[in-house]
Amino acid sequence: MALEGMEIIAIAVVIGLFVVILKQFGIWEPLSLEDSCDNDLVLSMVRHQPEGLEKLQAQTQFTRKELQSLYRGFKNECPSGLVDEKTFKTIYSQFFPQGDATTYAHFLFNAFDLDRNGSINFEDFVLGLSVLLRGSVAGKLRWAFSLYDINKDGYITKEEMLAIMTSVYDMMGRYTSPSVQDDAPLEHVDKFFQKMDRDGDGVVTVDEFIETCLKDENIMASMQLFDNVI
């Protein structure tokens, strides 16, 4: 796999794999009229009640009916209204039996857990989902940056990017063809910083990240694959 390939995967996998999660949850299904009428009753039965649909509709790119459908699937899988990290990892790992998705799922979970309380509620879920599936390219890239910025200090360091790239390799499996060398993640991180670290200060800012990605035809092509997913 070319050096540029893993950079594209590291961005596209954030979006593409979450579509798989939607299918696993059975979330994106047509909403019946009965479901719509019963929605208020359902909300009153769960432990964590989400914000009103009107507020979520204003904050996202989803319609009211889509939000109701999303919520139905979410509460079917998570009756308490919350997803903990263990559950999130279990869902992700089953799609990568040849590898270990645990660490990548940890990073992705933290990107969705906006208030850092150890669980993802429905608001966290749909706000992130709206960006990934309905947001602008710049918005998706900003979200991807937040994934790579593990300590959320506004910068991506080589150590952080190495942790992400290593987790992607682990998730895809060490026995891929052609085989992956042990030093491949570090090699890709070096290539990443050659492209992204425009001022050579050893870190990548969100502006550097977005500007470089927007000018990269391969990365833009990979992002456009998900424009009309749902």
PDB file of N, CA and C in Angstrom, residues 79-142:
ATOM      1  N   PRO A  79     -31.311   0.639  25.654  1.00  0.00           N
ATOM      2  CA  PRO A  79     -32.534   1.050  26.357  1.00  0.00           C
ATOM      3  C   PRO A  79     -32.305   2.125  27.410  1.00  0.00           C
ATOM      4  N   SER A  80     -31.104   2.175  27.986  1.00  0.00           N
ATOM      5  CA  SER A  80     -30.832   3.194  29.010  1.00  0.00           C
ATOM      6  C   SER A  80     -30.634   4.571  28.411  1.00  0.00           C
ATOM      7  N   GLY A  81     -30.445   4.637  27.087  1.00  0.00           N
ATOM      8  CA  GLY A  81     -30.178   5.912  26.443  1.00  0.00           C
ATOM      9  C   GLY A  81     -28.706   6.276  26.424  1.00  0.00           C
ATOM     10  N   LEU A  82     -27.843   5.345  26.847  1.00  0.00           N
ATOM     11  CA  LEU A  82     -26.409   5.600  26.915  1.00  0.00           C
ATOM     12  C   LEU A  82     -25.631   4.417  26.332  1.00  0.00           C
ATOM     13  N   VAL A  83     -24.517   4.693  25.663  1.00  0.00           N
ATOM     14  CA  VAL A  83     -23.612   3.660  25.166  1.00  0.00           C
ATOM     15  C   VAL A  83     -22.287   3.812  25.898  1.00  0.00           C
ATOM     16  N   ASP A  84     -21.862   2.770  26.598  1.00  0.00           N
ATOM     17  CA  ASP A  84     -20.561   2.854  27.268  1.00  0.00           C
ATOM     18  C   ASP A  84     -19.465   2.373  26.322  1.00  0.00           C
ATOM     19  N   GLU A  85     -18.221   2.575  26.723  1.00  0.00           N
ATOM     20  CA  GLU A  85     -17.099   2.269  25.838  1.00  0.00           C
ATOM     21  C   GLU A  85     -16.993   0.772  25.549  1.00  0.00           C
ATOM     22  N   LYS A  86     -17.299  -0.047  26.533  1.00  0.00           N
ATOM     23  CA  LYS A  86     -17.217  -1.498  26.331  1.00  0.00           C
ATOM     24  C   LYS A  86     -18.166  -1.947  25.226  1.00  0.00           C
ATOM     25  N   THR A  87     -19.386  -1.434  25.234  1.00  0.00           N
ATOM     26  CA  THR A  87     -20.362  -1.783  24.204  1.00  0.00           C
ATOM     27  C   THR A  87     -19.905  -1.287  22.839  1.00  0.00           C
ATOM     28  N   PHE A  88     -19.399  -0.069  22.805  1.00  0.00           N
ATOM     29  CA  PHE A  88     -18.927   0.532  21.563  1.00  0.00           C
ATOM     30  C   PHE A  88     -17.805  -0.320  20.960  1.00  0.00           C
ATOM     31  N   LYS A  89     -16.867  -0.746  21.804  1.00  0.00           N
ATOM     32  CA  LYS A  89     -15.750  -1.573  21.329  1.00  0.00           C
ATOM     33  C   LYS A  89     -16.238  -2.926  20.819  1.00  0.00           C
ATOM     34  N   THR A  90     -17.213  -3.494  21.492  1.00  0.00           N
ATOM     35  CA  THR A  90     -17.744  -4.791  21.083  1.00  0.00           C
ATOM     36  C   THR A  90     -18.361  -4.713  19.694  1.00  0.00           C
ATOM     37  N   ILE A  91     -19.117  -3.647  19.447  1.00  0.00           N
ATOM     38  CA  ILE A  91     -19.753  -3.464  18.145  1.00  0.00           C
ATOM     39  C   ILE A  91     -18.698  -3.339  17.055  1.00  0.00           C
ATOM     40  N   TYR A  92     -17.703  -2.523  17.281  1.00  0.00           N
ATOM     41  CA  TYR A  92     -16.674  -2.298  16.274  1.00  0.00           C
ATOM     42  C   TYR A  92     -15.846  -3.550  16.010  1.00  0.00           C
ATOM     43  N   SER A  93     -15.492  -4.245  17.076  1.00  0.00           N
ATOM     44  CA  SER A  93     -14.551  -5.360  16.939  1.00  0.00           C
ATOM     45  C   SER A  93     -15.088  -6.496  16.081  1.00  0.00           C
ATOM     46  N   GLN A  94     -16.393  -6.681  16.069  1.00  0.00           N
ATOM     47  CA  GLN A  94     -16.941  -7.810  15.319  1.00  0.00           C
ATOM     48  C   GLN A  94     -16.762  -7.653  13.814  1.00  0.00           C
ATOM     49  N   PHE A  95     -16.495  -6.434  13.344  1.00  0.00           N
ATOM     50  CA  PHE A  95     -16.290  -6.213  11.922  1.00  0.00           C
ATOM     51  C   PHE A  95     -14.833  -6.398  11.508  1.00  0.00           C
ATOM     52  N   PHE A  96     -13.957  -6.645  12.475  1.00  0.00           N
ATOM     53  CA  PHE A  96     -12.535  -6.803  12.171  1.00  0.00           C
ATOM     54  C   PHE A  96     -11.976  -8.033  12.879  1.00  0.00           C
ATOM     55  N   PRO A  97     -12.507  -9.218  12.536  1.00  0.00           N
ATOM     56  CA  PRO A  97     -12.058 -10.437  13.219  1.00  0.00           C
ATOM     57  C   PRO A  97     -10.593 -10.759  12.943  1.00  0.00           C
ATOM     58  N   GLN A  98     -10.063 -10.208  11.839  1.00  0.00           N
ATOM     59  CA  GLN A  98      -8.676 -10.480  11.498  1.00  0.00           C
ATOM     60  C   GLN A  98      -7.711  -9.571  12.241  1.00  0.00           C
ATOM     61  N   GLY A  99      -8.232  -8.575  12.931  1.00  0.00           N
ATOM     62  CA  GLY A  99      -7.371  -7.625  13.625  1.00  0.00           C
ATOM     63  C   GLY A  99      -7.894  -7.296  15.003  1.00  0.00           C
ATOM     64  N   ASP A 100      -7.339  -6.237  15.582  1.00  0.00           N
ATOM     65  CA  ASP A 100      -7.734  -5.789  16.922  1.00  0.00           C
ATOM     66  C   ASP A 100      -8.188  -4.338  16.819  1.00  0.00           C
ATOM     67  N   ALA A 101      -9.497  -4.119  16.892  1.00  0.00           N
ATOM     68  CA  ALA A 101     -10.066  -2.783  16.741  1.00  0.00           C
ATOM     69  C   ALA A 101     -10.219  -2.058  18.073  1.00  0.00           C
ATOM     70  N   THR A 102      -9.746  -2.631  19.152  1.00  0.00           N
ATOM     71  CA  THR A 102      -9.987  -2.079  20.488  1.00  0.00           C
ATOM     72  C   THR A 102      -9.455  -0.661  20.644  1.00  0.00           C
ATOM     73  N   THR A 103      -8.212  -0.445  20.251  1.00  0.00           N
ATOM     74  CA  THR A 103      -7.608   0.870  20.467  1.00  0.00           C
ATOM     75  C   THR A 103      -8.232   1.921  19.573  1.00  0.00           C
ATOM     76  N   TYR A 104      -8.466   1.579  18.305  1.00  0.00           N
ATOM     77  CA  TYR A 104      -9.101   2.540  17.409  1.00  0.00           C
ATOM     78  C   TYR A 104     -10.496   2.896  17.907  1.00  0.00           C
ATOM     79  N   ALA A 105     -11.241   1.890  18.358  1.00  0.00           N
ATOM     80  CA  ALA A 105     -12.580   2.138  18.881  1.00  0.00           C
ATOM     81  C   ALA A 105     -12.525   3.046  20.109  1.00  0.00           C
ATOM     82  N   HIS A 106     -11.476   2.912  20.911  1.00  0.00           N
ATOM     83  CA  HIS A 106     -11.294   3.779  22.078  1.00  0.00           C
ATOM     84  C   HIS A 106     -11.149   5.229  21.634  1.00  0.00           C
ATOM     85  N   PHE A 107     -10.301   5.473  20.642  1.00  0.00           N
ATOM     86  CA  PHE A 107     -10.102   6.838  20.144  1.00  0.00           C
ATOM     87  C   PHE A 107     -11.386   7.399  19.548  1.00  0.00           C
ATOM     88  N   LEU A 108     -12.093   6.575  18.791  1.00  0.00           N
ATOM     89  CA  LEU A 108     -13.333   7.024  18.161  1.00  0.00           C
ATOM     90  C   LEU A 108     -14.409   7.295  19.205  1.00  0.00           C
ATOM     91  N   PHE A 109     -14.479   6.438  20.220  1.00  0.00           N
ATOM     92  CA  PHE A 109     -15.437   6.653  21.301  1.00  0.00           C
ATOM     93  C   PHE A 109     -15.188   8.008  21.973  1.00  0.00           C
ATOM     94  N   ASN A 110     -13.927   8.312  22.246  1.00  0.00           N
ATOM     95  CA  ASN A 110     -13.600   9.582  22.893  1.00  0.00           C
ATOM     96  C   ASN A 110     -13.967  10.781  22.030  1.00  0.00           C
ATOM     97  N   ALA A 111     -13.904  10.612  20.706  1.00  0.00           N
ATOM     98  CA  ALA A 111     -14.278  11.705  19.820  1.00  0.00           C
ATOM     99  C   ALA A 111     -15.776  11.981  19.883  1.00  0.00           C
ATOM    100  N   PHE A 112     -16.575  10.950  20.160  1.00  0.00           N
ATOM    101  CA  PHE A 112     -18.021  11.127  20.277  1.00  0.00           C
ATOM    102  C   PHE A 112     -18.447  11.532  21.689  1.00  0.00           C
ATOM    103  N   ASP A 113     -17.688  11.131  22.680  1.00  0.00           N
ATOM    104  CA  ASP A 113     -18.032  11.418  24.072  1.00  0.00           C
ATOM    105  C   ASP A 113     -17.657  12.871  24.385  1.00  0.00           C
ATOM    106  N   LEU A 114     -18.526  13.788  23.983  1.00  0.00           N
ATOM    107  CA  LEU A 114     -18.192  15.207  24.010  1.00  0.00           C
ATOM    108  C   LEU A 114     -17.947  15.746  25.408  1.00  0.00           C
ATOM    109  N   ASP A 115     -18.686  15.261  26.402  1.00  0.00           N
ATOM    110  CA  ASP A 115     -18.521  15.793  27.755  1.00  0.00           C
ATOM    111  C   ASP A 115     -17.599  14.937  28.617  1.00  0.00           C
ATOM    112  N   ARG A 116     -16.952  13.914  27.989  1.00  0.00           N
ATOM    113  CA  ARG A 116     -15.952  13.102  28.675  1.00  0.00           C
ATOM    114  C   ARG A 116     -16.482  12.447  29.957  1.00  0.00           C
ATOM    115  N   ASN A 117     -17.688  11.937  29.888  1.00  0.00           N
ATOM    116  CA  ASN A 117     -18.260  11.302  31.072  1.00  0.00           C
ATOM    117  C   ASN A 117     -18.278   9.777  30.963  1.00  0.00           C
ATOM    118  N   GLY A 118     -17.618   9.237  29.930  1.00  0.00           N
ATOM    119  CA  GLY A 118     -17.518   7.796  29.794  1.00  0.00           C
ATOM    120  C   GLY A 118     -18.674   7.123  29.106  1.00  0.00           C
ATOM    121  N   SER A 119     -19.577   7.901  28.515  1.00  0.00           N
ATOM    122  CA  SER A 119     -20.701   7.312  27.792  1.00  0.00           C
ATOM    123  C   SER A 119     -21.125   8.254  26.668  1.00  0.00           C
ATOM    124  N   ILE A 120     -21.738   7.661  25.656  1.00  0.00           N
ATOM    125  CA  ILE A 120     -22.261   8.432  24.533  1.00  0.00           C
ATOM    126  C   ILE A 120     -23.781   8.444  24.645  1.00  0.00           C
ATOM    127  N   ASN A 121     -24.359   9.624  24.748  1.00  0.00           N
ATOM    128  CA  ASN A 121     -25.811   9.712  24.765  1.00  0.00           C
ATOM    129  C   ASN A 121     -26.322  10.014  23.353  1.00  0.00           C
ATOM    130  N   PHE A 122     -27.630  10.112  23.214  1.00  0.00           N
ATOM    131  CA  PHE A 122     -28.204  10.291  21.886  1.00  0.00           C
ATOM    132  C   PHE A 122     -27.771  11.607  21.260  1.00  0.00           C
ATOM    133  N   GLU A 123     -27.658  12.654  22.057  1.00  0.00           N
ATOM    134  CA  GLU A 123     -27.219  13.944  21.526  1.00  0.00           C
ATOM    135  C   GLU A 123     -25.804  13.852  20.976  1.00  0.00           C
ATOM    136  N   ASP A 124     -24.889  13.240  21.751  1.00  0.00           N
ATOM    137  CA  ASP A 124     -23.518  13.043  21.276  1.00  0.00           C
ATOM    138  C   ASP A 124     -23.531  12.308  19.935  1.00  0.00           C
ATOM    139  N   PHE A 125     -24.348  11.267  19.889  1.00  0.00           N
ATOM    140  CA  PHE A 125     -24.416  10.399  18.720  1.00  0.00           C
ATOM    141  C   PHE A 125     -24.849  11.160  17.472  1.00  0.00           C
ATOM    142  N   VAL A 126     -25.967  11.871  17.560  1.00  0.00           N
ATOM    143  CA  VAL A 126     -26.491  12.509  16.346  1.00  0.00           C
ATOM    144  C   VAL A 126     -25.699  13.757  15.957  1.00  0.00           C
ATOM    145  N   LEU A 127     -25.102  14.456  16.929  1.00  0.00           N
ATOM    146  CA  LEU A 127     -24.286  15.613  16.579  1.00  0.00           C
ATOM    147  C   LEU A 127     -23.056  15.180  15.782  1.00  0.00           C
ATOM    148  N   GLY A 128     -22.399  14.105  16.245  1.00  0.00           N
ATOM    149  CA  GLY A 128     -21.262  13.597  15.499  1.00  0.00           C
ATOM    150  C   GLY A 128     -21.676  13.010  14.163  1.00  0.00           C
ATOM    151  N   LEU A 129     -22.763  12.276  14.163  1.00  0.00           N
ATOM    152  CA  LEU A 129     -23.253  11.642  12.951  1.00  0.00           C
ATOM    153  C   LEU A 129     -23.632  12.679  11.898  1.00  0.00           C
ATOM    154  N   SER A 130     -24.213  13.770  12.334  1.00  0.00           N
ATOM    155  CA  SER A 130     -24.601  14.821  11.402  1.00  0.00           C
ATOM    156  C   SER A 130     -23.394  15.400  10.684  1.00  0.00           C
ATOM    157  N   VAL A 131     -22.313  15.600  11.425  1.00  0.00           N
ATOM    158  CA  VAL A 131     -21.089  16.118  10.812  1.00  0.00           C
ATOM    159  C   VAL A 131     -20.523  15.111   9.820  1.00  0.00           C
ATOM    160  N   LEU A 132     -20.436  13.845  10.233  1.00  0.00           N
ATOM    161  CA  LEU A 132     -19.797  12.827   9.407  1.00  0.00           C
ATOM    162  C   LEU A 132     -20.571  12.503   8.138  1.00  0.00           C
ATOM    163  N   LEU A 133     -21.896  12.502   8.223  1.00  0.00           N
ATOM    164  CA  LEU A 133     -22.700  12.066   7.089  1.00  0.00           C
ATOM    165  C   LEU A 133     -23.386  13.197   6.338  1.00  0.00           C
ATOM    166  N   ARG A 134     -23.568  14.337   6.956  1.00  0.00           N
ATOM    167  CA  ARG A 134     -24.285  15.435   6.312  1.00  0.00           C
ATOM    168  C   ARG A 134     -23.501  16.747   6.332  1.00  0.00           C
ATOM    169  N   GLY A 135     -22.367  16.778   7.015  1.00  0.00           N
ATOM    170  CA  GLY A 135     -21.624  18.015   7.153  1.00  0.00           C
ATOM    171  C   GLY A 135     -20.804  18.350   5.920  1.00  0.00           C
ATOM    172  N   SER A 136     -20.227  19.545   5.918  1.00  0.00           N
ATOM    173  CA  SER A 136     -19.345  19.962   4.836  1.00  0.00           C
ATOM    174  C   SER A 136     -18.040  19.176   4.910  1.00  0.00           C
ATOM    175  N   VAL A 137     -17.271  19.214   3.837  1.00  0.00           N
ATOM    176  CA  VAL A 137     -15.972  18.544   3.838  1.00  0.00           C
ATOM    177  C   VAL A 137     -15.087  19.118   4.930  1.00  0.00           C
ATOM    178  N   ALA A 138     -15.088  20.442   5.051  1.00  0.00           N
ATOM    179  CA  ALA A 138     -14.276  21.084   6.091  1.00  0.00           C
ATOM    180  C   ALA A 138     -14.739  20.648   7.473  1.00  0.00           C
ATOM    181  N   GLY A 139     -16.039  20.491   7.652  1.00  0.00           N
ATOM    182  CA  GLY A 139     -16.561  20.038   8.936  1.00  0.00           C
ATOM    183  C   GLY A 139     -16.133  18.618   9.258  1.00  0.00           C
ATOM    184  N   LYS A 140     -16.151  17.747   8.255  1.00  0.00           N
ATOM    185  CA  LYS A 140     -15.705  16.370   8.454  1.00  0.00           C
ATOM    186  C   LYS A 140     -14.226  16.324   8.803  1.00  0.00           C
ATOM    187  N   LEU A 141     -13.447  17.155   8.118  1.00  0.00           N
ATOM    188  CA  LEU A 141     -12.010  17.187   8.388  1.00  0.00           C
ATOM    189  C   LEU A 141     -11.727  17.730   9.787  1.00  0.00           C
ATOM    190  N   ARG A 142     -12.499  18.719  10.204  1.00  0.00           N
ATOM    191  CA  ARG A 142     -12.324  19.257  11.560  1.00  0.00           C
ATOM    192  C   ARG A 142     -12.646  18.183  12.598  1.00  0.00           C
TER     193      ARG A 142
END
